[in-house]
Amino acid sequence: MPKHISRLIILLVTFGAAAYAAKVFFTADSFYAYGHYRGKSVAEIASDKPKYKGSEYCQSCHAERYAEWSKGVHHSVEIGKVVQCEVCHQAAGGRDAGGMFQHVATGIDHPASGKLPVPTDSLKLCPLCHEKMPGRPAEQRQIVIATHAGTQQCTACHNPHSPRMIVVAGAAAGQAETGAMGKAAICAGCHGGEGVSVNPVWPNLAGQHSAYLVDALKAYRTGARQSAMMSATAAGLSDADIQSLSDHYAAMKLKVAASAAGSASAAAGKAKADTCATCHGAEGVSGNPAWPSLAGQQKDYLVGALKAYQEGVRKNEIMAGMAKGLSDADIDALATYYSSATVH
Amino acid sequence: MAVKAVVPEAHAATGPTPPPAIPGYDWTQHRWGFGVDATKCIGCLRCVEACKRENDVAADAHHFRTWVERYVYLEGEDKPRIDSHHDPVNIEASGSEGEYRFANRYKDAKVEKAFFVPKLCNHCTHPACVQVCPTGATYKTEDGVVLIDHNYCIGCQYCVQACPYGARFFNERKQVTDKCTWCYHRITKGLQPACVEVCPVGARIFGDLKDKQSPISQFIRNNRTYVLRPESGNAPNVYYVGIDKDVV
């Protein structure tokens, strides 16, 4: 064999052997164990530590909260709607000292890693699921925030662990008051601590006639007057509660700023208000305690009430007759007038 | 052949290789599958947040292993408007890139139809991403999960290009590609993937296709299901209910 050919063969064989040796040397032991990959990597990936622990993990220490939650609508197993603890409170596992989520190997579990966050802004958290939004299925409970609660925190009325249960705001704040004051704390969530409601679609209560408030609460309790919120609230009140609550609000002085007074709409309302004045008083303060005073009442509430009478949702023979003849513009004018009327 | 030479001798002598050493878990006993019931999804994005926490994914809007798309058909328009949590309007509504929320941007529009579609890696039976990987860093396991070996990934991102579903992304911190593992570290311990665990409405269904009573087997049996891009030949394993022809 010519020298140059044998050299070439030796070169090729040496190169091949070196390449093979390099491949054997550099290929991980477990490569090709199950296929064209490093077999050990499967167990490595599987060895990561789970961070979401599940609600049972919380139960041993937070038994009371767990019991509350497991009976509420946020734990509706039968329809597959379960809001686990960690959805709102974040994952219990795998935190570093600063409460952040770092690599699994260094993570520490709650409680050793410190407290889990308690969401403070329910008005940001709850609408993630419950804000009315195109695309959400109809079965999902949804609210239009502006008309449902305004800027009020959801937790003022709802217990987040069992949202259908209405929170006793006073108890939540650590006040162990009983009687009218304790109950009034519940009302204050919507109707304000001073009897001036936080949302214009809900009525002001301060300075209202006690007899009218008693009638209204009893009507909610019997179902004669309907409201998802008020029916549930009134159902838990005794006659004595209703009387003391009504007296409590009647004794308050209504403090509202007369904002829209003097506007064209208010003037139009004043012209229309002659009929109303017979019962509700010339200045919007009714002469008969069974009829509500209207002066300084929330405008949106008045509009809603007149429309409810028109549609028969709210039943009262006299008011139904009165409201029937009113146009939307009339209602708006009247509501503007009374909401801005000076309060005596 | 070279293949045999590198298999540890003990294994070669005893025939089939024993399954990976995962305590209390035998991958030959399982074949995992995932279901999405889009008729239930409320677009709360808790799955996106949970996935990021569970898997240590960068907390910005543009790196994610799972995501939710919103399809909105407005009156008089032929095509749906599609957005996801990383749309600038939604980032603004959430307040930061580390929080996830759909802005209520269509509340005053004339919406004919709208729905949310959760998406994630389809863990295909014939995955294109595995086909193109030059180093054997990504692979299909016996129990039906497509995983990435971060020690072997060189970050070339061929797989990112190959995936017809856009399920993969580049993890800049580790300089490797990343994607959903169906929470392999959880399912091998008998847990549900984090997104399934936190879904408040049961829109995500997970289970073992070999177990005829598992949630996923029942989901497929009791519904007319559909998979995304069946024509791609990847044979995806995420089964959808309640989506439209515009969802791909």
XYZ file of C-alpha atoms in Angstrom:
592
model
C 0.000 0.000 0.000
C 1.391 3.377 -0.887
C 2.577 5.304 2.109
C 0.271 8.227 1.600
C -2.795 5.951 1.558
C -1.847 4.141 4.764
C -1.236 7.467 6.447
C -4.669 8.621 5.415
C -6.269 5.448 6.816
C -4.368 5.792 10.091
C -5.470 9.404 10.307
C -9.128 8.533 9.707
C -9.108 5.659 12.210
C -7.395 7.823 14.838
C -9.906 10.596 14.266
C -12.826 8.168 14.456
C -11.520 6.619 17.650
C -10.948 10.019 19.215
C -14.432 11.154 18.263
C -15.979 7.997 19.682
C -13.953 8.278 22.896
C -15.032 11.902 23.237
C -18.672 10.963 22.738
C -18.512 8.204 25.350
C -16.693 10.543 27.719
C -19.026 13.509 27.302
C -22.396 11.727 27.093
C -24.138 11.582 30.469
C -24.601 8.100 31.937
C -28.345 8.196 31.739
C -28.517 9.562 28.195
C -30.429 7.107 25.965
C -31.748 5.324 29.058
C -35.290 6.028 27.869
C -34.658 7.893 24.645
C -32.611 10.685 23.174
C -32.341 12.601 26.449
C -30.739 12.490 29.867
C -32.892 10.021 31.802
C -31.936 11.425 35.195
C -33.416 14.799 34.322
C -36.926 13.344 34.731
C -36.390 12.607 38.416
C -34.594 15.934 38.850
C -37.585 17.866 37.512
C -39.977 15.760 39.601
C -37.980 16.476 42.769
C -38.962 20.173 42.860
C -40.950 21.119 45.936
C -44.607 22.087 45.423
C -45.415 25.607 46.607
C -49.202 25.529 46.536
C -50.109 23.357 49.513
C -53.883 23.146 49.200
C -56.475 24.272 51.726
C -56.120 21.199 53.961
C -52.653 22.439 54.817
C -54.220 25.577 56.323
C -56.838 23.696 58.318
C -54.673 22.459 61.180
C -53.870 25.983 62.422
C -56.785 28.008 61.019
C -59.559 25.562 61.888
C -62.117 28.270 62.637
C -61.609 30.119 59.345
C -61.497 26.801 57.520
C -64.856 25.770 58.995
C -66.371 29.121 58.051
C -65.027 28.840 54.511
C -65.975 25.209 53.990
C -69.636 26.004 54.780
C -69.775 29.063 52.525
C -70.351 29.600 48.809
C -66.621 29.919 48.156
C -66.525 26.168 48.779
C -69.327 24.918 46.518
C -67.897 21.486 45.726
C -71.123 20.225 44.141
C -70.940 22.814 41.340
C -67.157 22.727 41.169
C -66.635 26.256 42.429
C -64.015 26.211 45.124
C -61.884 29.239 45.954
C -58.891 27.739 47.741
C -57.207 29.662 50.564
C -54.111 30.265 48.451
C -56.066 31.984 45.673
C -56.399 35.091 47.847
C -53.617 34.524 50.378
C -50.918 33.319 47.944
C -48.893 30.127 48.057
C -47.906 28.817 51.479
C -44.744 27.054 50.345
C -41.357 27.890 48.903
C -40.786 31.424 50.143
C -37.508 33.056 50.980
C -36.915 35.186 54.079
C -38.444 38.238 52.434
C -41.680 36.386 51.681
C -40.839 36.237 47.981
C -40.970 33.174 45.782
C -37.456 32.141 44.975
C -36.014 28.921 43.742
C -37.532 25.750 45.156
C -34.336 24.533 46.776
C -34.060 27.539 49.075
C -37.741 28.134 49.732
C -39.251 27.922 53.229
C -42.878 27.061 53.928
C -45.407 29.119 55.854
C -45.594 29.434 58.873
C -41.783 29.303 59.205
C -41.412 31.823 56.394
C -43.706 34.328 58.101
C -47.303 35.426 57.680
C -49.193 35.078 54.438
C -50.632 38.296 53.047
C -54.152 39.292 54.032
C -55.529 41.282 51.099
C -56.358 44.781 52.289
C -57.996 46.159 49.166
C -61.022 43.945 48.614
C -62.295 46.411 46.042
C -59.331 45.335 43.909
C -59.335 41.627 44.743
C -63.010 40.577 44.610
C -63.785 42.187 41.204
C -61.133 39.914 39.653
C -63.904 37.310 39.628
C -67.071 39.263 40.380
C -66.922 42.414 38.255
C -69.578 42.310 35.555
C -67.687 41.765 32.323
C -68.587 40.567 28.816
C -67.300 37.012 28.438
C -68.036 35.841 31.951
C -70.595 33.038 32.044
C -74.027 34.026 33.363
C -73.770 31.567 36.286
C -70.881 33.560 37.728
C -72.045 36.063 40.381
C -71.213 39.445 38.910
C -71.801 43.010 40.037
C -71.518 46.446 38.514
C -69.241 47.979 41.097
C -70.440 51.579 40.655
C -74.052 50.793 41.521
C -73.400 47.892 43.904
C -70.890 49.375 46.291
C -69.333 52.508 44.865
C -66.019 53.007 46.601
C -67.069 50.923 49.584
C -64.848 47.931 50.436
C -66.550 44.592 49.719
C -65.595 43.399 53.189
C -67.725 46.124 54.788
C -70.760 43.951 54.103
C -69.435 40.562 52.986
C -67.403 38.060 54.905
C -64.788 37.021 52.313
C -64.597 33.496 53.760
C -68.332 33.035 53.344
C -69.534 35.936 51.209
C -73.279 35.443 51.623
C -72.910 35.994 55.330
C -73.218 39.674 56.110
C -70.404 40.950 58.222
C -71.124 42.604 61.528
C -68.906 45.578 60.949
C -68.788 46.471 64.623
C -67.700 42.996 65.643
C -65.108 42.976 62.908
C -63.680 46.195 64.282
C -63.468 44.636 67.730
C -66.395 46.502 69.226
C -68.575 44.250 71.322
C -71.521 46.617 71.341
C -74.994 45.176 71.595
C -78.454 46.575 71.018
C -79.223 49.323 68.566
C -75.671 50.623 68.364
C -74.268 47.176 67.586
C -76.901 46.567 64.931
C -76.485 50.044 63.510
C -72.874 49.128 62.788
C -74.203 46.681 60.180
C -76.358 49.382 58.606
C -73.443 51.816 58.631
C -71.624 49.711 56.041
C -74.019 51.051 53.420
C -76.015 53.841 55.051
C -73.001 55.505 56.653
C -72.082 56.022 60.283
C -73.859 59.401 60.225
C -76.898 58.028 58.436
C -75.715 59.482 55.106
C -75.299 56.630 52.649
C -72.030 55.999 50.851
C -73.680 55.291 47.503
C -76.357 57.539 45.962
C -78.592 54.593 45.100
C -79.040 53.823 48.803
C -81.156 56.139 50.983
C -79.937 58.439 53.736
C -81.490 57.456 57.050
C -80.523 60.318 59.369
C -83.470 62.407 60.510
C -86.029 60.147 58.802
C -89.297 59.547 60.659
C -89.001 56.609 62.999
C -92.464 55.245 62.129
C -91.595 55.193 58.425
C -88.328 53.348 59.052
C -90.146 50.787 61.219
C -92.661 50.181 58.424
C -89.914 49.856 55.824
C -87.867 47.348 57.836
C -90.940 45.287 58.614
C -91.908 45.314 54.942
C -88.445 43.995 54.063
C -88.742 41.356 56.754
C -92.100 40.068 55.502
C -91.082 40.328 51.853
C -93.690 42.995 51.044
C -90.759 45.113 49.918
C -87.943 43.329 48.078
C -84.204 43.899 48.081
C -81.529 41.208 48.053
C -79.506 43.100 50.595
C -82.234 44.492 52.839
C -84.377 41.347 52.945
C -81.402 39.357 54.247
C -80.503 42.048 56.767
C -84.028 42.640 58.046
C -84.714 38.933 58.434
C -82.425 38.851 61.435
C -84.069 41.749 63.279
C -86.628 41.482 66.082
C -89.437 44.026 66.546
C -87.488 45.594 69.383
C -84.361 45.828 67.172
C -86.358 47.510 64.438
C -87.846 50.023 66.854
C -84.526 50.908 68.460
C -82.729 51.165 65.094
C -85.437 53.415 63.703
C -85.330 55.645 66.780
C -81.542 55.721 66.520
C -81.602 57.054 62.951
C -84.603 59.342 63.537
C -82.688 61.068 66.326
C -79.755 61.867 64.034
C -79.480 65.148 62.202
C -79.112 64.852 58.434
C -75.979 66.652 57.339
C -75.754 66.957 53.548
C -74.445 69.714 51.335
C -77.176 71.287 49.202
C -75.282 70.957 45.945
C -77.702 71.160 43.038
C -79.905 73.846 44.545
C -80.890 76.574 42.112
C -80.235 74.531 38.989
C -82.782 74.550 36.158
C -83.680 70.943 36.896
C -84.299 71.720 40.566
C -86.508 74.678 39.611
C -88.525 72.437 37.290
C -88.838 69.965 40.121
C -90.064 72.641 42.505
C -92.830 73.486 40.043
C -93.829 69.825 39.888
C -93.578 69.281 43.628
C -96.894 70.888 44.602
C -98.673 67.529 44.454
C -96.021 65.861 46.571
C -96.068 68.650 49.148
C -99.532 67.633 50.335
C -98.063 64.598 52.063
C -94.309 65.104 52.045
C -94.432 68.743 53.186
C -93.702 71.947 51.341
C -90.029 71.736 52.325
C -89.794 67.969 51.876
C -90.378 67.260 55.574
C -93.537 65.239 55.867
C -96.163 66.059 58.482
C -97.168 62.460 59.114
C -94.466 60.216 60.631
C -95.680 57.278 58.535
C -94.642 59.110 55.353
C -90.994 59.672 54.606
C -89.321 63.051 54.566
C -87.634 63.664 51.234
C -85.472 66.718 51.849
C -81.785 65.981 51.374
C -82.445 62.404 50.292
C -80.076 60.765 47.755
C -81.135 61.718 44.227
C -80.470 58.313 42.639
C -82.439 56.643 45.408
C -85.446 58.918 44.773
C -85.295 58.249 41.047
C -85.106 54.505 41.723
C -88.020 54.644 44.166
C -90.319 56.559 41.771
C -89.483 54.180 38.928
C -90.065 51.192 41.219
C -93.534 52.588 42.007
C -94.210 53.112 38.299
C -93.236 49.550 37.465
C -95.084 48.118 40.431
C -91.901 46.659 41.939
C -92.539 48.743 45.021
C -96.179 48.639 46.040
C -98.183 51.511 47.470
C -101.577 52.516 46.110
C -101.142 56.245 46.566
C -97.592 56.377 45.250
C -98.391 54.101 42.307
C -101.067 56.558 41.218
C -98.773 59.543 41.717
C -95.811 58.038 39.905
C -97.829 56.770 36.939
C -98.195 60.190 35.359
C -94.534 61.164 35.638
C -92.124 61.190 32.696
C -88.436 60.327 33.140
C -87.664 64.038 32.962
C -90.253 64.773 35.665
C -88.753 62.110 37.915
C -85.279 63.490 37.407
C -86.444 67.050 38.148
C -88.313 66.024 41.297
C -85.418 63.953 42.557
C -83.002 66.822 41.925
C -85.283 69.222 43.750
C -85.797 67.082 46.846
C -82.190 65.924 47.036
C -81.137 69.553 47.083
C -83.938 70.922 49.270
C -82.761 72.687 52.382
C -83.000 70.550 55.462
C -84.539 71.984 58.569
C -23.763 0.199 18.575
C -22.845 3.313 20.419
C -26.293 3.415 21.944
C -25.764 0.172 23.834
C -22.257 1.084 24.892
C -23.387 3.981 27.066
C -26.287 2.246 28.751
C -25.124 1.228 32.237
C -24.178 -2.449 32.181
C -26.519 -3.495 34.958
C -29.474 -2.222 32.965
C -28.342 -3.820 29.761
C -28.112 -7.151 31.529
C -31.570 -7.029 33.130
C -33.487 -6.003 30.026
C -35.798 -2.951 30.174
C -34.479 0.080 32.023
C -36.269 0.693 35.337
C -38.391 3.839 35.423
C -36.883 7.092 36.714
C -36.216 7.161 40.457
C -39.214 9.227 41.567
C -40.318 8.176 45.078
C -43.704 6.481 45.096
C -44.287 7.019 41.396
C -44.115 4.704 38.397
C -44.447 6.491 35.091
C -45.576 3.373 33.244
C -48.818 3.449 35.267
C -49.957 6.882 34.057
C -50.743 8.871 30.947
C -51.698 12.414 31.790
C -54.237 14.561 29.993
C -55.606 18.076 30.407
C -59.043 19.533 29.760
C -60.256 23.104 29.428
C -63.928 23.992 29.782
C -64.010 27.464 28.237
C -67.701 27.821 29.079
C -66.727 28.075 32.752
C -63.698 30.359 32.558
C -64.290 33.789 34.118
C -60.942 35.304 33.126
C -59.781 35.958 36.686
C -56.214 34.975 35.751
C -55.540 33.281 39.079
C -54.083 30.384 37.070
C -51.512 32.672 35.479
C -50.470 34.022 38.858
C -50.358 30.598 40.534
C -48.303 29.133 37.677
C -45.746 31.890 37.979
C -45.402 31.433 41.731
C -45.309 27.662 41.573
C -42.743 27.504 38.811
C -40.644 30.555 39.594
C -41.454 32.205 36.261
C -40.341 35.812 35.849
C -43.017 38.088 37.329
C -43.502 40.261 34.259
C -46.313 40.259 31.747
C -44.319 38.781 28.872
C -43.000 35.510 30.300
C -45.630 32.930 31.131
C -46.257 29.195 30.932
C -50.014 29.533 30.776
C -52.234 32.377 29.711
C -55.876 33.218 29.070
C -57.161 34.745 25.846
C -60.317 36.820 25.650
C -62.336 36.611 22.420
C -64.847 39.409 21.921
C -67.172 39.581 18.918
C -68.588 43.082 18.528
C -71.736 43.793 16.567
C -70.961 44.393 12.917
C -67.461 42.929 13.041
C -66.436 39.674 11.349
C -63.357 38.888 13.381
C -63.088 38.623 17.133
C -60.962 41.035 19.113
C -58.444 38.982 21.019
C -56.426 40.110 24.002
C -54.542 38.522 26.846
C -53.058 39.666 30.167
C -50.002 41.155 28.447
C -52.056 43.596 26.375
C -51.001 47.129 27.431
C -54.581 48.029 28.402
C -54.749 45.027 30.724
C -51.338 45.732 32.233
C -52.497 49.254 32.999
C -55.705 47.977 34.590
C -53.790 45.554 36.805
C -51.496 48.300 38.055
C -48.200 46.528 37.357
C -46.646 43.825 35.184
C -46.505 41.504 38.171
C -50.281 41.476 38.604
C -52.758 40.042 36.161
C -56.232 41.354 35.374
C -58.492 41.785 32.390
C -59.522 45.424 31.959
C -63.280 45.843 31.633
C -62.693 47.512 28.270
C -65.820 46.198 26.521
C -68.361 47.045 29.238
C -69.994 49.793 27.164
C -69.475 48.165 23.752
C -72.129 46.248 21.837
C -70.827 42.743 22.452
C -72.434 39.995 20.439
C -70.469 37.187 21.995
C -67.469 36.910 24.264
C -65.584 34.173 26.088
C -62.265 33.355 27.698
C -59.930 30.549 26.611
C -57.167 29.319 28.936
C -54.100 28.086 27.057
C -50.967 26.162 27.922
C -48.537 23.612 26.472
C -50.475 20.849 24.721
C -47.936 18.122 25.595
C -48.382 16.715 22.102
C -48.036 13.061 21.288
C -45.838 13.976 18.284
C -44.236 17.198 19.504
C -42.528 19.324 16.864
C -40.407 20.972 19.554
C -38.816 17.642 20.511
C -38.228 16.816 16.853
C -36.127 19.936 16.286
C -34.110 19.978 19.523
C -30.451 19.472 18.537
C -29.225 18.389 21.988
C -31.922 16.114 23.346
C -32.772 18.707 25.982
C -36.505 18.437 25.424
C -38.303 15.141 25.303
C -41.562 13.295 25.772
C -41.848 11.150 28.906
C -43.531 7.742 29.163
C -46.440 9.296 31.059
C -47.139 11.811 28.315
C -45.446 15.005 29.448
C -43.038 17.087 27.367
C -40.200 18.292 29.608
C -37.072 20.404 29.202
C -33.733 19.383 30.717
C -32.363 22.796 31.646
C -28.859 21.363 32.024
C -28.779 20.278 28.389
C -30.642 23.154 26.782
C -28.278 25.454 24.910
C -30.881 28.174 24.391
C -30.956 27.979 20.595
C -34.757 28.455 20.618
C -35.462 26.189 17.654
C -38.249 24.705 19.737
C -39.777 28.137 20.395
C -40.073 28.526 16.633
C -41.321 24.987 16.073
C -44.205 25.020 18.547
C -47.445 25.764 16.635
C -49.130 26.965 19.834
C -46.628 29.565 21.023
C -46.361 27.683 24.302
C -42.600 28.125 24.738
C -40.601 31.178 25.727
C -36.986 32.032 26.435
C -36.012 32.277 30.088
C -33.376 35.040 30.049
C -32.357 34.464 33.645
C -31.393 30.831 33.071
C -30.608 31.278 29.347
C -32.768 28.277 28.452
C -36.186 27.778 26.913
C -39.048 27.250 29.315
C -42.626 26.075 29.215
C -45.436 24.361 31.074
C -44.592 20.970 32.609
C -48.154 20.264 33.796
C -46.393 20.810 37.133
C -44.513 17.530 36.799
C -43.139 17.967 40.332
C -46.719 18.099 41.635
C -48.455 15.429 39.567
C -45.769 12.870 40.419
C -46.647 13.473 44.087
C -50.377 12.968 43.567
C -51.183 16.691 43.457
C -52.966 18.694 40.781
C -51.075 21.217 38.649
C -51.080 24.637 40.349
C -53.401 26.217 37.759
C -55.963 23.453 38.260
C -55.611 23.716 42.037
C -56.434 27.431 42.117
C -59.045 27.655 39.346
C -62.104 28.871 41.276
C -64.659 27.671 38.722
C -63.318 24.277 37.642
C -62.524 25.417 34.103
C -59.286 23.402 34.124
C -59.445 19.641 34.389
C -56.483 17.340 34.877
C -56.030 13.625 35.367
C -54.848 10.253 34.233
C -56.174 9.030 30.887
C -55.400 5.446 31.947
C -57.845 5.779 34.854
C -61.333 5.701 33.343
C -62.823 7.369 36.440
C -60.353 10.266 36.538
C -61.696 13.802 36.014
C -60.076 14.062 32.570
C -61.410 10.698 31.367
C -64.900 11.684 32.450
C -64.495 15.129 30.886
C -63.564 13.628 27.521
C -66.256 10.957 27.765
C -69.063 13.320 28.740
C -68.281 16.157 26.332
C -67.700 16.681 22.649
C -64.104 17.863 22.892
C -61.863 19.573 20.404
C -58.111 20.133 20.206
C -56.281 23.171 18.861
C -54.736 22.954 15.373
C -55.427 19.248 14.838
C -54.114 19.628 11.274
C -50.600 20.368 12.540
C -50.025 16.660 13.138
C -48.723 17.233 16.655
C -51.608 15.298 18.216
C -52.116 17.689 21.160
C -53.341 16.458 24.542
C -55.236 19.464 25.865
C -58.939 18.892 25.212
C -61.211 21.913 24.811
C -64.927 22.421 25.279
C -66.790 25.594 24.360
C -64.465 27.287 21.886
C -65.073 28.774 18.456
C -63.510 28.232 15.058
C -61.512 31.432 15.548
C -59.632 29.904 18.474
C -56.403 28.322 17.244
